[in-house]
Amino acid sequence: MFDEVLFQQRLNDFKPEPLITPVDSKEEDIEIPMVAEDDNNIDLAKGNYLNVLNNDEIKKASEDLIREYGVGTCGPRAFYGTTDVHLELEEYLAKFLHLEESIVYSYGFVAISSSIAAYCKKSDVVFIDEHANFAIEQGLVAARSKVVKFAHNDPEDFKTKVQEVVEKEKKKTRKFLIVEGISWRTGKLCPLPEFIAVTEEFKMRIFLEESYTLGVFGATGRGLTEYYNIDPTRLDMIMGTLEGAIGSIGGFCAGSNMTIEHQRLSGSGYIFSASLPTYLVKVVLKSIELLGDAPQKFSEFAKTFHRFLESECRFNVESHPEAPFKLIRIEPKTDETKVYQYCKEKGVHFIQNDEGLVINLNVVLLDEKEKLERVYEVLKGASGLIA
């Protein structure tokens, strides 16, 4: 017979070994910088344009969400990877962008490539910039559409290419245009109104990629539609990463109800990937909520920094004056390396890649005058190394 007393005694005596080795908790910053910033080192390599990664309110909101939901959902959105916070963000993003609906992906790259492959098919013709980013290119590889490239940010060349395709086609085909708000590779700004005019003339669909304009362009950070005062519904879809000014992980697409609902069944990156961890969803919500006048401040700072690079340093700055990163091209490459190494030795760190020197701005420098003056001083000194 069952002995209740003996059972309780054995339960009380049972002292199992812990499943994991306990570790001492310690506080760490959310971001992992390329270099340890201190009085001697300034990191302009990381993309933290609005300094949201250092925001205590966002950190606290993330911590609270982790305690409630854990660190991951462990499932795709269509199974058990959707929480009320995911749905709240999708509704919030749609309202923020003045569109009907939005969808959130786990990774920014996948949001772009999967959304393209969900709509563009083998029989379609897709027009892209000659410097289109890698995510767009991979989306079109998956779509297997016919790709036509036009000169960088050139609406006239785009129109010429469209006319050539129209004249040669025997049967009408669906046509798409995919453009970037700010080019990932050159930092140049897309002349969106001119491109829209051509797509409307030829009854084409247009997708706008806003990874580097969301949060920093427009008075409230809504991107190019706000910057150019364009009705967002004139675009078929807006997409991009949440890994720039917003300071989180993941990507999004926004458009009409029909456009977005199609992705929930056809977007491979949405269907087959574990959903974005809930605390990172909260980071996006809080970042957008706290934008305030930061986009306007950042715009003025970016223009001031741009003028300094061109007028004081005499650098060839290819990126747009309001772009969140500054792309500097120096020829020959040996001179570019000299500038990079000089700045690195002086404690001002940024990126050197195949495109040139990339300086990522941070609006917090406006409040840290000593750091900003040091950046100016070092860059001015580096400019003296080249003819």
Tab-separated table of C-alpha atoms in Angstrom:
chain	number	residue	atom	x	y	z
A	1	MET	CA	0.000	0.000	0.000
A	2	PHE	CA	1.042	3.595	-0.607
A	3	ASP	CA	2.822	5.085	2.415
A	4	GLU	CA	2.306	8.863	2.374
A	5	VAL	CA	4.774	9.501	5.210
A	6	LEU	CA	7.557	7.497	3.552
A	7	PHE	CA	6.855	9.183	0.207
A	8	GLN	CA	7.187	12.687	1.680
A	9	GLN	CA	10.360	11.684	3.515
A	10	ARG	CA	11.992	10.467	0.311
A	11	LEU	CA	10.919	13.614	-1.509
A	12	ASN	CA	12.520	15.732	1.190
A	13	ASP	CA	15.715	13.680	1.070
A	14	PHE	CA	16.000	13.908	-2.730
A	15	LYS	CA	18.756	16.426	-3.608
A	16	PRO	CA	19.501	16.121	-7.346
A	17	GLU	CA	22.577	17.601	-8.997
A	18	PRO	CA	21.879	20.819	-10.972
A	19	LEU	CA	21.338	20.357	-14.724
A	20	ILE	CA	23.731	23.225	-15.455
A	21	THR	CA	26.689	24.741	-13.676
A	22	PRO	CA	25.509	27.982	-12.037
A	23	VAL	CA	27.349	31.120	-13.098
A	24	ASP	CA	27.580	34.489	-11.426
A	25	SER	CA	25.309	37.028	-13.112
A	26	LYS	CA	26.927	40.185	-14.427
A	27	GLU	CA	25.746	43.207	-16.353
A	28	GLU	CA	27.015	43.725	-19.885
A	29	ASP	CA	26.190	46.219	-22.607
A	30	ILE	CA	23.788	45.071	-25.301
A	31	GLU	CA	26.122	45.967	-28.135
A	32	ILE	CA	29.427	44.222	-28.836
A	33	PRO	CA	31.727	46.966	-30.170
A	34	MET	CA	34.544	46.350	-32.600
A	35	VAL	CA	36.906	47.987	-30.131
A	36	ALA	CA	36.616	48.729	-26.447
A	37	GLU	CA	35.741	52.412	-26.365
A	38	ASP	CA	37.560	54.490	-23.790
A	39	ASP	CA	39.266	57.856	-23.580
A	40	ASN	CA	41.690	56.780	-26.302
A	41	ASN	CA	39.382	54.924	-28.722
A	42	ILE	CA	36.288	56.068	-30.630
A	43	ASP	CA	34.339	53.444	-32.580
A	44	LEU	CA	32.802	54.714	-35.829
A	45	ALA	CA	32.556	51.228	-37.347
A	46	LYS	CA	29.376	50.086	-35.631
A	47	GLY	CA	25.961	51.015	-37.011
A	48	ASN	CA	24.361	52.712	-34.010
A	49	TYR	CA	23.176	55.882	-35.709
A	50	LEU	CA	20.629	57.059	-33.139
A	51	ASN	CA	22.473	55.531	-30.161
A	52	VAL	CA	19.481	53.358	-29.270
A	53	LEU	CA	21.769	50.491	-28.237
A	54	ASN	CA	22.857	52.513	-25.217
A	55	ASN	CA	19.353	53.564	-24.195
A	56	ASP	CA	18.586	52.460	-20.632
A	57	GLU	CA	14.823	52.497	-21.207
A	58	ILE	CA	15.196	50.070	-24.116
A	59	LYS	CA	17.508	47.840	-22.087
A	60	LYS	CA	14.998	47.719	-19.240
A	61	ALA	CA	12.123	46.893	-21.617
A	62	SER	CA	14.206	44.070	-23.120
A	63	GLU	CA	15.040	42.688	-19.688
A	64	ASP	CA	11.388	42.713	-18.642
A	65	LEU	CA	10.383	40.855	-21.821
A	66	ILE	CA	13.069	38.212	-21.284
A	67	ARG	CA	11.758	37.544	-17.782
A	68	GLU	CA	8.240	37.135	-19.147
A	69	TYR	CA	8.795	35.393	-22.517
A	70	GLY	CA	12.325	33.972	-22.382
A	71	VAL	CA	15.052	34.574	-24.954
A	72	GLY	CA	13.561	32.749	-27.958
A	73	THR	CA	10.334	31.394	-29.370
A	74	CYS	CA	11.867	28.156	-30.747
A	75	GLY	CA	9.350	28.025	-33.575
A	76	PRO	CA	8.315	29.633	-36.882
A	77	ARG	CA	5.638	32.290	-36.911
A	78	ALA	CA	2.952	30.028	-38.378
A	79	PHE	CA	3.385	27.435	-35.612
A	80	TYR	CA	4.081	28.593	-32.052
A	81	GLY	CA	6.525	31.423	-32.795
A	82	THR	CA	3.976	34.250	-32.780
A	83	THR	CA	3.343	36.225	-29.606
A	84	ASP	CA	1.133	39.214	-28.903
A	85	VAL	CA	4.273	41.377	-29.076
A	86	HIS	CA	4.980	40.270	-32.665
A	87	LEU	CA	1.431	41.201	-33.649
A	88	GLU	CA	1.729	44.522	-31.827
A	89	LEU	CA	4.892	45.404	-33.764
A	90	GLU	CA	3.353	44.508	-37.123
A	91	GLU	CA	0.361	46.696	-36.398
A	92	TYR	CA	2.583	49.512	-35.101
A	93	LEU	CA	4.924	49.396	-38.126
A	94	ALA	CA	2.014	49.541	-40.571
A	95	LYS	CA	0.591	52.616	-38.847
A	96	PHE	CA	4.029	54.235	-38.576
A	97	LEU	CA	4.640	53.788	-42.318
A	98	HIS	CA	1.044	54.781	-43.215
A	99	LEU	CA	0.354	51.433	-44.881
A	100	GLU	CA	-2.308	48.765	-44.329
A	101	GLU	CA	-0.238	45.900	-42.980
A	102	SER	CA	3.303	44.783	-42.228
A	103	ILE	CA	5.154	41.529	-41.610
A	104	VAL	CA	8.264	40.951	-39.469
A	105	TYR	CA	11.086	38.526	-40.318
A	106	SER	CA	13.832	37.057	-38.139
A	107	TYR	CA	16.699	38.445	-40.227
A	108	GLY	CA	17.022	41.578	-42.302
A	109	PHE	CA	18.765	39.917	-45.252
A	110	VAL	CA	16.091	37.220	-45.433
A	111	ALA	CA	13.254	39.748	-45.263
A	112	ILE	CA	14.537	41.356	-48.463
A	113	SER	CA	15.462	38.232	-50.413
A	114	SER	CA	12.384	36.190	-49.379
A	115	SER	CA	9.881	38.941	-50.106
A	116	ILE	CA	11.309	39.392	-53.607
A	117	ALA	CA	11.195	35.651	-54.313
A	118	ALA	CA	7.605	35.494	-53.022
A	119	TYR	CA	6.367	37.801	-55.788
A	120	CYS	CA	8.801	37.760	-58.696
A	121	LYS	CA	8.522	34.651	-60.868
A	122	LYS	CA	10.436	33.159	-63.769
A	123	SER	CA	8.265	34.831	-66.394
A	124	ASP	CA	8.635	38.321	-64.864
A	125	VAL	CA	11.060	41.081	-65.787
A	126	VAL	CA	12.730	42.807	-62.843
A	127	PHE	CA	14.652	46.069	-63.182
A	128	ILE	CA	17.360	46.763	-60.599
A	129	ASP	CA	20.190	49.222	-60.093
A	130	GLU	CA	23.635	48.153	-61.306
A	131	HIS	CA	24.820	48.514	-57.689
A	132	ALA	CA	21.875	46.672	-56.100
A	133	ASN	CA	22.752	45.108	-52.757
A	134	PHE	CA	23.491	41.416	-52.260
A	135	ALA	CA	20.162	40.655	-50.567
A	136	ILE	CA	18.256	41.907	-53.622
A	137	GLU	CA	20.501	39.898	-55.937
A	138	GLN	CA	19.975	36.703	-53.939
A	139	GLY	CA	16.223	37.210	-53.933
A	140	LEU	CA	16.291	37.358	-57.708
A	141	VAL	CA	18.463	34.247	-57.922
A	142	ALA	CA	15.722	32.408	-56.038
A	143	ALA	CA	13.003	33.999	-58.185
A	144	ARG	CA	14.797	33.148	-61.455
A	145	SER	CA	13.245	36.208	-63.082
A	146	LYS	CA	14.752	37.999	-66.049
A	147	VAL	CA	16.910	40.778	-64.587
A	148	VAL	CA	17.628	44.061	-66.361
A	149	LYS	CA	20.121	46.466	-64.806
A	150	PHE	CA	20.186	50.237	-65.294
A	151	ALA	CA	22.820	52.882	-64.484
A	152	HIS	CA	23.158	53.783	-60.820
A	153	ASN	CA	20.252	55.936	-59.576
A	154	ASP	CA	19.466	57.014	-63.154
A	155	PRO	CA	15.705	57.233	-63.899
A	156	GLU	CA	16.361	58.171	-67.526
A	157	ASP	CA	18.436	55.067	-68.190
A	158	PHE	CA	15.804	53.021	-66.358
A	159	LYS	CA	13.090	54.399	-68.642
A	160	THR	CA	15.198	53.624	-71.706
A	161	LYS	CA	15.678	50.018	-70.550
A	162	VAL	CA	11.935	49.631	-69.929
A	163	GLN	CA	11.109	50.971	-73.402
A	164	GLU	CA	13.557	48.502	-74.963
A	165	VAL	CA	11.921	45.580	-73.154
A	166	VAL	CA	8.393	46.739	-74.075
A	167	GLU	CA	9.299	47.108	-77.747
A	168	LYS	CA	10.830	43.626	-77.945
A	169	GLU	CA	8.279	41.624	-75.981
A	170	LYS	CA	5.769	39.594	-77.988
A	171	LYS	CA	3.459	39.081	-75.039
A	172	LYS	CA	2.982	41.440	-72.115
A	173	THR	CA	4.860	40.400	-68.981
A	174	ARG	CA	4.727	41.550	-65.386
A	175	LYS	CA	7.430	44.115	-64.643
A	176	PHE	CA	8.958	45.092	-61.305
A	177	LEU	CA	11.326	47.816	-60.168
A	178	ILE	CA	13.370	47.311	-56.988
A	179	VAL	CA	15.311	50.303	-55.650
A	180	GLU	CA	17.214	51.138	-52.464
A	181	GLY	CA	16.515	54.315	-50.492
A	182	ILE	CA	20.211	54.664	-49.716
A	183	SER	CA	22.524	52.414	-51.702
A	184	TRP	CA	24.327	49.908	-49.486
A	185	ARG	CA	27.357	50.150	-51.762
A	186	THR	CA	27.627	53.850	-52.600
A	187	GLY	CA	25.576	55.671	-49.975
A	188	LYS	CA	23.790	57.653	-52.680
A	189	LEU	CA	20.150	58.677	-52.299
A	190	CYS	CA	17.497	57.268	-54.627
A	191	PRO	CA	15.596	59.909	-56.687
A	192	LEU	CA	12.347	58.144	-55.815
A	193	PRO	CA	9.793	60.564	-57.369
A	194	GLU	CA	11.363	60.187	-60.822
A	195	PHE	CA	11.403	56.394	-60.568
A	196	ILE	CA	7.768	56.295	-59.447
A	197	ALA	CA	6.768	58.446	-62.435
A	198	VAL	CA	8.274	55.887	-64.837
A	199	THR	CA	6.672	52.898	-63.102
A	200	GLU	CA	3.256	54.565	-63.188
A	201	GLU	CA	3.682	55.416	-66.870
A	202	PHE	CA	4.406	51.779	-67.733
A	203	LYS	CA	2.088	50.267	-65.079
A	204	MET	CA	4.878	48.505	-63.199
A	205	ARG	CA	5.136	47.325	-59.626
A	206	ILE	CA	7.735	49.035	-57.410
A	207	PHE	CA	9.479	47.780	-54.254
A	208	LEU	CA	11.483	50.188	-52.066
A	209	GLU	CA	14.251	48.868	-49.818
A	210	GLU	CA	14.709	51.211	-46.808
A	211	SER	CA	17.383	49.668	-44.590
A	212	TYR	CA	19.461	52.852	-44.369
A	213	THR	CA	16.667	55.436	-44.560
A	214	LEU	CA	14.207	54.128	-41.969
A	215	GLY	CA	14.684	56.053	-38.738
A	216	VAL	CA	16.950	58.756	-40.157
A	217	PHE	CA	15.133	60.223	-43.189
A	218	GLY	CA	11.986	62.289	-42.858
A	219	ALA	CA	10.952	64.501	-39.951
A	220	THR	CA	9.715	61.532	-37.910
A	221	GLY	CA	12.015	58.879	-39.416
A	222	ARG	CA	9.453	57.237	-41.747
A	223	GLY	CA	11.962	57.116	-44.580
A	224	LEU	CA	11.879	58.307	-48.171
A	225	THR	CA	8.111	58.596	-48.535
A	226	GLU	CA	8.131	61.183	-45.760
A	227	TYR	CA	11.354	62.790	-46.996
A	228	TYR	CA	9.909	63.327	-50.495
A	229	ASN	CA	6.323	63.827	-49.250
A	230	ILE	CA	5.065	60.860	-51.282
A	231	ASP	CA	1.922	58.875	-50.509
A	232	PRO	CA	3.283	55.441	-49.425
A	233	THR	CA	0.377	53.683	-51.162
A	234	ARG	CA	1.945	54.614	-54.513
A	235	LEU	CA	4.523	51.927	-53.687
A	236	ASP	CA	3.639	48.245	-53.840
A	237	MET	CA	5.925	47.330	-50.952
A	238	ILE	CA	8.441	48.855	-48.549
A	239	MET	CA	10.992	46.454	-47.074
A	240	GLY	CA	14.257	46.554	-45.193
A	241	THR	CA	16.247	45.506	-42.175
A	242	LEU	CA	15.699	46.626	-38.587
A	243	GLU	CA	19.440	46.460	-37.986
A	244	GLY	CA	20.395	50.053	-38.829
A	245	ALA	CA	19.005	53.089	-37.043
A	246	ILE	CA	16.398	50.976	-35.228
A	247	GLY	CA	19.145	49.030	-33.453
A	248	SER	CA	17.652	45.532	-33.320
A	249	ILE	CA	17.748	42.358	-35.427
A	250	GLY	CA	15.312	41.284	-38.134
A	251	GLY	CA	13.546	42.769	-41.115
A	252	PHE	CA	10.133	43.902	-42.260
A	253	CYS	CA	7.883	44.368	-45.262
A	254	ALA	CA	4.900	46.705	-45.426
A	255	GLY	CA	2.190	47.262	-48.008
A	256	SER	CA	-1.441	46.459	-48.719
A	257	ASN	CA	-3.271	43.668	-46.887
A	258	MET	CA	-3.192	41.476	-49.996
A	259	THR	CA	0.529	42.040	-50.557
A	260	ILE	CA	1.539	41.160	-47.014
A	261	GLU	CA	-0.866	38.240	-46.495
A	262	HIS	CA	0.611	36.589	-49.593
A	263	GLN	CA	4.000	36.473	-47.847
A	264	ARG	CA	2.630	34.611	-44.854
A	265	LEU	CA	2.149	31.630	-47.175
A	266	SER	CA	4.884	32.273	-49.759
A	267	GLY	CA	7.784	33.945	-47.929
A	268	SER	CA	10.221	31.094	-47.319
A	269	GLY	CA	12.212	33.079	-44.752
A	270	TYR	CA	9.019	33.749	-42.820
A	271	ILE	CA	7.639	30.210	-42.996
A	272	PHE	CA	10.779	28.180	-42.305
A	273	SER	CA	12.676	30.369	-39.807
A	274	ALA	CA	12.231	30.571	-36.051
A	275	SER	CA	10.549	33.863	-35.290
A	276	LEU	CA	12.354	36.937	-34.029
A	277	PRO	CA	12.951	36.653	-30.243
A	278	THR	CA	10.290	38.600	-28.419
A	279	TYR	CA	12.689	40.898	-26.568
A	280	LEU	CA	14.188	42.004	-29.898
A	281	VAL	CA	10.673	42.743	-31.139
A	282	LYS	CA	10.271	44.962	-28.087
A	283	VAL	CA	13.516	46.767	-28.947
A	284	VAL	CA	12.006	47.767	-32.306
A	285	LEU	CA	8.802	48.985	-30.679
A	286	LYS	CA	10.651	51.081	-28.103
A	287	SER	CA	13.176	52.425	-30.636
A	288	ILE	CA	10.456	53.748	-32.935
A	289	GLU	CA	8.457	55.049	-29.977
A	290	LEU	CA	11.489	57.021	-28.732
A	291	LEU	CA	12.548	58.472	-32.106
A	292	GLY	CA	11.158	61.926	-31.303
A	293	ASP	CA	13.243	64.621	-32.977
A	294	ALA	CA	16.315	62.359	-33.303
A	295	PRO	CA	15.896	61.975	-37.108
A	296	GLN	CA	16.014	65.758	-37.573
A	297	LYS	CA	19.038	66.125	-35.291
A	298	PHE	CA	20.791	63.299	-37.082
A	299	SER	CA	20.083	64.838	-40.486
A	300	GLU	CA	21.692	68.136	-39.494
A	301	PHE	CA	24.655	66.342	-37.929
A	302	ALA	CA	25.170	64.183	-41.032
A	303	LYS	CA	25.201	67.258	-43.283
A	304	THR	CA	27.640	69.089	-41.010
A	305	PHE	CA	29.967	66.072	-40.893
A	306	HIS	CA	29.721	65.732	-44.674
A	307	ARG	CA	30.712	69.384	-45.211
A	308	PHE	CA	33.690	68.948	-42.902
A	309	LEU	CA	34.957	65.924	-44.843
A	310	GLU	CA	34.651	67.731	-48.165
A	311	SER	CA	35.692	71.289	-47.303
A	312	GLU	CA	38.208	70.795	-44.484
A	313	CYS	CA	39.669	67.408	-45.378
A	314	ARG	CA	39.198	67.636	-49.153
A	315	PHE	CA	38.019	64.029	-49.228
A	316	ASN	CA	35.954	62.622	-52.088
A	317	VAL	CA	32.762	61.697	-50.224
A	318	GLU	CA	30.553	59.612	-52.485
A	319	SER	CA	27.618	59.120	-50.109
A	320	HIS	CA	24.675	61.530	-49.827
A	321	PRO	CA	25.109	64.410	-47.320
A	322	GLU	CA	22.313	63.031	-45.111
A	323	ALA	CA	23.327	59.362	-45.395
A	324	PRO	CA	23.938	57.694	-42.004
A	325	PHE	CA	27.336	56.461	-43.180
A	326	LYS	CA	30.015	58.334	-45.086
A	327	LEU	CA	31.740	56.535	-47.954
A	328	ILE	CA	35.120	58.079	-48.770
A	329	ARG	CA	37.005	57.049	-51.895
A	330	ILE	CA	40.736	57.755	-52.067
A	331	GLU	CA	42.972	56.901	-54.989
A	332	PRO	CA	45.399	55.239	-55.136
A	333	LYS	CA	44.435	52.496	-52.686
A	334	THR	CA	47.758	52.876	-50.891
A	335	ASP	CA	46.786	56.418	-49.846
A	336	GLU	CA	43.442	55.122	-48.598
A	337	THR	CA	45.268	52.581	-46.448
A	338	LYS	CA	47.534	55.328	-45.089
A	339	VAL	CA	44.505	57.334	-43.948
A	340	TYR	CA	42.898	54.252	-42.399
A	341	GLN	CA	46.032	53.208	-40.506
A	342	TYR	CA	46.751	56.751	-39.294
A	343	CYS	CA	43.245	57.129	-37.864
A	344	LYS	CA	43.391	53.681	-36.287
A	345	GLU	CA	46.683	54.494	-34.572
A	346	LYS	CA	45.146	57.737	-33.290
A	347	GLY	CA	42.177	55.833	-31.832
A	348	VAL	CA	39.471	56.699	-34.396
A	349	HIS	CA	38.183	53.400	-35.775
A	350	PHE	CA	36.050	52.883	-38.888
A	351	ILE	CA	35.759	50.413	-41.779
A	352	GLN	CA	37.935	49.865	-44.813
A	353	ASN	CA	36.422	47.624	-47.499
A	354	ASP	CA	36.398	47.195	-51.275
A	355	GLU	CA	34.208	50.279	-51.716
A	356	GLY	CA	36.427	52.595	-49.693
A	357	LEU	CA	36.440	53.999	-46.160
A	358	VAL	CA	33.100	53.778	-44.339
A	359	ILE	CA	32.407	55.993	-41.316
A	360	ASN	CA	29.210	55.209	-39.417
A	361	LEU	CA	27.854	58.268	-37.627
A	362	ASN	CA	26.321	58.349	-34.156
A	363	VAL	CA	24.074	61.208	-33.064
A	364	VAL	CA	25.485	60.984	-29.517
A	365	LEU	CA	28.624	62.761	-30.778
A	366	LEU	CA	26.567	65.963	-30.792
A	367	ASP	CA	26.488	65.745	-26.999
A	368	GLU	CA	30.068	64.554	-26.635
A	369	LYS	CA	31.855	67.605	-27.981
A	370	GLU	CA	35.345	66.501	-26.944
A	371	LYS	CA	35.027	63.213	-28.813
A	372	LEU	CA	33.654	64.947	-31.889
A	373	GLU	CA	36.489	67.499	-31.897
A	374	ARG	CA	38.980	64.651	-31.595
A	375	VAL	CA	37.404	62.872	-34.565
A	376	TYR	CA	37.638	66.067	-36.606
A	377	GLU	CA	41.239	66.618	-35.533
A	378	VAL	CA	42.333	63.082	-36.458
A	379	LEU	CA	40.552	63.096	-39.828
A	380	LYS	CA	42.023	66.505	-40.638
A	381	GLY	CA	45.481	65.180	-39.775
A	382	ALA	CA	44.940	62.088	-41.943
A	383	SER	CA	43.933	64.251	-44.919
A	384	GLY	CA	47.394	65.817	-44.843
A	385	LEU	CA	48.946	62.453	-45.695
A	386	ILE	CA	47.589	62.495	-49.247
A	387	ALA	CA	48.294	64.866	-52.090
